[in-house]
Short mmCIF file of C-alpha atoms and ligand atoms in Angstrom, two decimals:
data_model
loop_
_atom_site.label_atom_id
_atom_site.label_comp_id
_atom_site.label_asym_id
_atom_site.label_seq_id
_atom_site.Cartn_x
_atom_site.Cartn_y
_atom_site.Cartn_z
CA MET A 1 -1.57 1.18 -32.64
CA LEU A 2 1.11 2.38 -30.13
CA LEU A 3 1.72 -1.30 -28.41
CA GLN A 4 0.93 -3.39 -31.23
CA GLY A 5 3.14 -6.67 -30.94
CA LYS A 6 3.92 -5.92 -26.93
CA VAL A 7 3.11 -8.12 -24.32
CA ALA A 8 2.47 -5.96 -20.91
CA LEU A 9 1.82 -7.34 -17.62
CA ILE A 10 -0.30 -5.16 -15.26
CA THR A 11 -0.66 -5.44 -11.81
CA GLY A 12 -3.95 -4.50 -9.35
CA ALA A 13 -5.70 -4.55 -12.59
CA GLY A 14 -9.10 -6.05 -11.09
CA SER A 15 -9.95 -2.32 -10.55
CA GLY A 16 -9.55 1.50 -11.32
CA LEU A 17 -6.16 2.32 -12.86
CA GLY A 18 -5.23 -0.95 -13.23
CA ARG A 19 -8.38 -1.95 -15.07
CA ALA A 20 -8.36 1.08 -17.62
CA GLN A 21 -4.84 0.49 -18.10
CA ALA A 22 -5.12 -3.25 -19.35
CA ILE A 23 -8.04 -2.13 -21.34
CA GLU A 24 -5.94 0.37 -22.92
CA TYR A 25 -2.93 -1.09 -23.73
CA ALA A 26 -5.20 -4.09 -25.22
CA LYS A 27 -6.85 -1.28 -27.46
CA GLU A 28 -3.58 -0.36 -28.45
CA GLY A 29 -2.54 -3.92 -29.58
CA ALA A 30 -0.44 -5.32 -26.48
CA LYS A 31 -1.40 -8.68 -25.52
CA VAL A 32 -2.16 -7.88 -21.50
CA ILE A 33 -1.80 -9.95 -18.56
CA VAL A 34 -3.66 -8.69 -15.85
CA ASN A 35 -3.27 -9.46 -12.09
CA GLY A 36 -5.08 -8.98 -8.71
CA LEU A 37 -6.34 -10.42 -5.76
CA ASN A 38 -9.88 -10.87 -6.45
CA GLU A 39 -10.41 -13.46 -9.12
CA GLU A 40 -14.24 -12.06 -9.65
CA ARG A 41 -12.84 -8.49 -10.41
CA LEU A 42 -10.32 -9.98 -12.62
CA ALA A 43 -12.61 -11.87 -14.51
CA GLU A 44 -14.76 -8.56 -15.25
CA THR A 45 -11.47 -7.16 -17.01
CA GLU A 46 -10.80 -9.95 -18.84
CA LYS A 47 -14.35 -9.72 -20.32
CA LEU A 48 -14.24 -6.18 -21.04
CA ILE A 49 -10.98 -7.02 -22.84
CA LYS A 50 -12.34 -9.92 -24.99
CA ASP A 51 -15.50 -7.77 -25.68
CA ASN A 52 -12.88 -5.55 -27.50
CA ASN A 53 -11.26 -8.56 -29.39
CA GLY A 54 -8.36 -8.27 -27.22
CA THR A 55 -5.86 -11.02 -26.05
CA VAL A 56 -5.69 -11.50 -22.14
CA LEU A 57 -4.62 -13.77 -19.59
CA SER A 58 -5.59 -13.04 -15.90
CA ILE A 59 -3.47 -14.49 -12.95
CA SER A 60 -4.58 -13.90 -9.24
CA ALA A 61 -1.32 -13.36 -7.13
CA ASP A 62 -0.27 -11.27 -4.41
CA VAL A 63 2.64 -8.98 -5.83
CA SER A 64 4.08 -8.89 -1.93
CA LYS A 65 4.86 -12.72 -2.06
CA LYS A 66 8.03 -13.97 -3.56
CA GLU A 67 6.15 -17.48 -4.85
CA ASP A 68 3.21 -15.79 -6.03
CA VAL A 69 5.24 -13.44 -8.43
CA GLN A 70 7.07 -16.40 -9.61
CA MET A 71 4.30 -18.39 -10.47
CA MET A 72 2.96 -15.37 -12.16
CA ILE A 73 5.83 -14.75 -14.29
CA ASN A 74 6.53 -18.53 -15.12
CA LYS A 75 2.80 -18.71 -16.50
CA ALA A 76 3.11 -15.16 -18.20
CA LEU A 77 6.40 -16.37 -19.97
CA GLU A 78 4.71 -19.93 -20.83
CA GLU A 79 1.82 -18.50 -22.47
CA PHE A 80 3.19 -15.28 -24.21
CA GLY A 81 6.91 -16.06 -24.17
CA THR A 82 7.48 -12.62 -23.09
CA VAL A 83 6.80 -10.01 -21.10
CA ASP A 84 7.69 -6.60 -22.58
CA ILE A 85 6.13 -3.89 -20.50
CA CYS A 86 5.47 -4.35 -16.64
CA VAL A 87 3.16 -1.84 -15.18
CA ASN A 88 3.42 -2.08 -11.50
CA ASN A 89 0.21 -0.56 -10.35
CA ALA A 90 -0.94 -2.54 -7.36
CA ALA A 91 -1.03 -0.54 -4.24
CA ILE A 92 -2.94 -0.25 -0.99
CA LEU A 93 -3.74 2.96 1.35
CA ALA A 94 -4.36 3.46 4.83
CA ASP A 95 -7.10 6.33 4.51
CA PHE A 96 -5.41 9.49 5.31
CA LYS A 97 -3.94 8.30 8.96
CA ALA A 98 -0.93 10.24 10.60
CA SER A 99 1.90 8.39 12.04
CA LEU A 100 0.74 8.19 15.20
CA ASP A 101 -2.43 6.56 14.08
CA ILE A 102 -0.71 3.73 11.98
CA ALA A 103 -0.31 0.83 13.71
CA GLU A 104 3.10 -1.48 12.72
CA GLU A 105 1.73 -4.08 11.05
CA GLU A 106 -0.34 -1.84 8.92
CA TRP A 107 2.83 0.28 7.75
CA ASP A 108 4.45 -3.36 7.02
CA LYS A 109 1.63 -4.19 4.80
CA ILE A 110 1.58 -0.80 2.99
CA MET A 111 5.57 -1.22 2.33
CA ALA A 112 5.13 -4.90 1.42
CA VAL A 113 2.76 -4.15 -1.45
CA ASN A 114 3.63 -0.79 -2.37
CA VAL A 115 7.40 -1.08 -2.17
CA LYS A 116 8.94 -4.56 -1.81
CA GLY A 117 6.21 -6.06 -4.17
CA ILE A 118 7.71 -3.42 -7.06
CA TYR A 119 11.24 -5.01 -6.36
CA LEU A 120 10.02 -8.54 -6.33
CA LEU A 121 8.12 -8.15 -9.84
CA THR A 122 11.02 -6.33 -11.04
CA ASN A 123 14.03 -8.84 -10.22
CA GLU A 124 11.86 -11.65 -11.46
CA LEU A 125 11.53 -9.91 -14.68
CA LEU A 126 14.64 -7.72 -15.14
CA PRO A 127 17.31 -11.33 -16.08
CA HIS A 128 14.29 -12.11 -19.13
CA MET A 129 14.40 -8.55 -20.28
CA LEU A 130 18.27 -7.95 -19.95
CA GLU A 131 18.67 -11.19 -22.46
CA LYS A 132 16.53 -9.53 -24.81
CA GLY A 133 18.25 -6.23 -24.70
CA GLN A 134 14.73 -4.32 -23.87
CA GLY A 135 12.03 -4.25 -21.47
CA THR A 136 9.79 -1.21 -19.81
CA PHE A 137 8.43 -0.65 -16.40
CA ILE A 138 5.83 2.03 -15.76
CA ASN A 139 5.75 2.20 -11.72
CA VAL A 140 2.51 3.82 -10.99
CA ALA A 141 3.48 5.87 -7.68
CA SER A 142 1.55 9.17 -7.26
CA ILE A 143 2.03 13.12 -6.66
CA GLY A 144 2.21 11.91 -3.21
CA GLY A 145 5.52 10.63 -4.25
CA THR A 146 6.37 14.47 -4.31
CA ILE A 147 4.53 16.15 -1.95
CA ALA A 148 2.80 15.56 1.68
CA GLY A 149 -1.09 15.82 2.15
CA VAL A 150 -2.63 13.23 -0.49
CA GLY A 151 -2.34 9.86 1.94
CA ASP A 152 -1.52 8.56 4.80
CA ALA A 153 1.96 8.29 6.07
CA ALA A 154 2.79 5.17 5.35
CA TYR A 155 1.68 5.58 1.99
CA ILE A 156 3.58 8.87 1.29
CA THR A 157 6.79 7.31 2.73
CA SER A 158 6.23 4.17 0.01
CA LYS A 159 5.48 6.62 -3.11
CA HIS A 160 8.57 8.85 -2.32
CA ALA A 161 10.32 5.07 -2.49
CA VAL A 162 8.97 4.07 -5.72
CA LEU A 163 10.40 7.34 -7.54
CA GLY A 164 13.96 6.25 -5.87
CA TYR A 165 13.40 2.99 -6.67
CA THR A 166 12.67 3.93 -10.39
CA LYS A 167 15.28 6.32 -10.90
CA GLN A 168 17.87 3.99 -9.22
CA LEU A 169 16.57 0.96 -11.88
CA ALA A 170 17.20 3.47 -14.66
CA PHE A 171 20.40 4.20 -13.61
CA ASN A 172 21.76 0.95 -13.46
CA TYR A 173 20.18 -0.69 -16.40
CA ALA A 174 19.32 1.98 -18.94
CA LYS A 175 22.46 1.13 -21.08
CA ASP A 176 21.02 -2.30 -21.17
CA GLY A 177 17.83 -1.21 -22.79
CA ILE A 178 15.72 -0.98 -19.87
CA ARG A 179 13.37 1.83 -18.89
CA ALA A 180 11.52 2.68 -16.18
CA VAL A 181 9.17 5.93 -15.59
CA SER A 182 7.38 6.89 -12.25
CA LEU A 183 3.87 7.66 -13.06
CA CYS A 184 2.39 9.82 -10.78
CA PRO A 185 -1.02 10.77 -11.09
CA GLY A 186 -3.38 13.23 -8.49
CA LEU A 187 -6.41 12.31 -7.55
CA ILE A 188 -8.44 10.14 -9.73
CA ASP A 189 -11.89 8.59 -9.21
CA THR A 190 -11.33 5.28 -8.39
CA PRO A 191 -12.36 2.65 -5.68
CA MET A 192 -9.37 3.36 -3.91
CA VAL A 193 -10.59 7.21 -3.14
CA ARG A 194 -14.23 7.39 -4.22
CA TYR A 195 -15.53 6.30 -0.79
CA ALA A 196 -13.61 9.50 0.61
CA ILE A 197 -15.26 11.95 -1.71
CA ASN A 198 -17.06 13.58 0.65
CA GLU A 199 -17.41 16.09 3.62
CA GLU A 200 -16.61 13.45 6.31
CA HIS A 201 -12.92 13.18 4.52
CA PRO A 202 -11.86 16.98 4.59
CA ALA A 203 -8.47 15.87 3.31
CA VAL A 204 -9.99 14.52 0.08
CA VAL A 205 -12.37 17.54 -0.21
CA ARG A 206 -9.33 19.80 -0.08
CA GLN A 207 -7.48 17.95 -2.35
CA ILE A 208 -10.40 18.53 -5.14
CA ALA A 209 -10.34 21.97 -4.21
CA SER A 210 -6.63 22.24 -4.97
CA ILE A 211 -7.06 21.06 -8.72
CA PRO A 212 -7.21 24.25 -10.53
CA SER A 213 -10.19 23.47 -12.66
CA GLY A 214 -12.10 21.97 -10.15
CA HIS A 215 -12.47 18.54 -11.83
CA ILE A 216 -11.08 15.04 -10.54
CA GLY A 217 -9.39 12.79 -13.06
CA SER A 218 -10.59 9.55 -14.88
CA SER A 219 -8.94 6.42 -15.10
CA GLU A 220 -9.21 6.96 -18.86
CA ASP A 221 -6.97 10.05 -18.46
CA VAL A 222 -4.24 8.40 -16.77
CA ALA A 223 -4.55 5.05 -19.03
CA GLN A 224 -3.99 7.30 -22.43
CA PHE A 225 -0.75 8.58 -20.60
CA SER A 226 0.31 5.19 -19.56
CA ALA A 227 0.08 3.73 -22.80
CA TYR A 228 1.97 6.03 -24.47
CA LEU A 229 5.12 6.02 -21.72
CA ALA A 230 4.97 2.15 -22.22
CA SER A 231 5.33 2.89 -25.97
CA ASP A 232 8.72 3.26 -28.26
CA LYS A 233 7.58 7.01 -29.07
CA ALA A 234 8.55 7.48 -25.58
CA LYS A 235 12.24 5.91 -25.78
CA HIS A 236 14.04 8.95 -24.40
CA ILE A 237 12.22 8.82 -21.15
CA ASN A 238 13.74 7.14 -18.61
CA GLY A 239 14.00 7.18 -14.91
CA VAL A 240 11.93 10.48 -14.54
CA GLU A 241 8.78 11.20 -12.63
CA LEU A 242 5.67 12.42 -14.88
CA LYS A 243 2.56 13.79 -13.03
CA ILE A 244 -0.83 13.64 -14.56
CA ASP A 245 -2.90 15.56 -11.96
CA GLY A 246 -5.04 18.44 -13.45
CA GLY A 247 -1.93 21.27 -11.98
CA GLN A 248 -3.30 19.55 -8.42
CA SER A 249 0.47 19.95 -7.13
CA ILE A 250 1.03 23.39 -8.74
CA GLY A 251 -0.71 25.62 -6.13
N1 NAD B 1 -6.83 7.23 -7.39
C1 NAD B 1 -6.02 7.79 -7.28
O1 NAD B 1 -6.74 9.04 -6.85
C2 NAD B 1 -4.83 7.70 -7.26
C3 NAD B 1 -3.75 8.72 -7.13
C4 NAD B 1 -2.53 8.54 -7.40
C5 NAD B 1 -1.99 7.17 -7.44
N2 NAD B 1 -2.75 6.09 -7.34
C6 NAD B 1 -2.40 5.09 -7.64
O2 NAD B 1 -2.56 4.42 -8.67
C7 NAD B 1 -2.90 2.80 -8.52
C8 NAD B 1 -3.99 2.20 -8.53
O3 NAD B 1 -4.96 2.90 -7.52
P1 NAD B 1 -6.62 2.92 -7.74
O4 NAD B 1 -6.84 4.48 -7.55
O5 NAD B 1 -7.01 2.25 -9.20
O6 NAD B 1 -6.73 1.64 -6.53
P2 NAD B 1 -7.81 0.43 -6.34
O7 NAD B 1 -7.78 0.14 -5.18
O8 NAD B 1 -8.91 0.79 -7.41
O9 NAD B 1 -6.31 -0.44 -7.19
C9 NAD B 1 -5.27 -1.41 -6.86
C10 NAD B 1 -5.34 -2.47 -6.84
O10 NAD B 1 -4.55 -3.11 -6.54
C11 NAD B 1 -4.86 -4.55 -6.08
N3 NAD B 1 -3.88 -4.87 -5.12
C12 NAD B 1 -3.93 -4.79 -3.48
N4 NAD B 1 -3.15 -5.32 -3.33
C13 NAD B 1 -2.61 -6.08 -3.81
C14 NAD B 1 -1.74 -7.29 -3.91
N5 NAD B 1 -0.78 -7.27 -2.95
N6 NAD B 1 -1.28 -7.85 -5.05
C15 NAD B 1 -2.03 -7.93 -6.17
N7 NAD B 1 -2.60 -6.85 -6.35
C16 NAD B 1 -3.40 -5.89 -5.16
C17 NAD B 1 -6.28 -4.38 -5.71
O11 NAD B 1 -6.98 -5.77 -5.40
C18 NAD B 1 -6.93 -3.29 -6.62
O12 NAD B 1 -7.47 -3.91 -7.11
C19 NAD B 1 -2.39 2.48 -7.05
O13 NAD B 1 -0.27 2.78 -7.31
C20 NAD B 1 -2.17 4.11 -6.60
O14 NAD B 1 -1.43 4.30 -5.33
C21 NAD B 1 -4.03 6.38 -7.36
#
């Protein structure tokens, strides 16, 4: 198993890619801490993992709030004694709005969850990882971290920021045993985009048309790739962004 003996924390794990990654990581032998905002949805994720004989702890916390993040890491360390892998997956999207349509509060909220949340969690975990001389961050970005047109103006900006932050993190700490990778999915069938897969959202219809195979990706496709990237088999992959998009971004 790819992640036997590891402890992994996955944010935004009450749905979509976060839930799929939590299930996959547990299948690959990791003990998992699942985080999210909605306790009911987290409980569903927890049950799915336990039904598979996985070990799981769920913690409801807002990744954009420092006190929540501190509470979460304290609980995780108390329960498992360590965190080897952090999957910064939680994020929000403001439909496909252009700049003029995004209010300042909405902009701030997206930046707080999608960018500041990663910084807060990383800084809370780094001292512990540096002490151990190892630690891995899988920062779930998007192909929207490399191109425009696949989200709103704040979301696209935030995902470009995730790529920059991840590079700098690896640049500063790779020598200390830290790996950080930006995982960049294309359009994937999850609650974040499912509501928009119809004619009322031409931006999404256009995205599907731009996938060479014409098929939208699944959460499991991304989860399997993520588990590999988090594993020691990927030990020479650091700082870079890796796309999983069925070729969506090549045309
Ligand atoms: N679905 C896609 O097409 C797609 C494409 C590229 C990238 N992504 C990225 O994948 C990741 C997961 O998205 P998804 O598609 O599974 O969407 P999703 O909406 O199903 O999942 C996001 C999760 O994050 C949680 N969350 C939101 N704010 C939070 C906060 N402040 N603290 C803790 N949890 C919070 C939500 O409750 C939700 O469960 C995101 O980073 C998203 O940007 C998704």
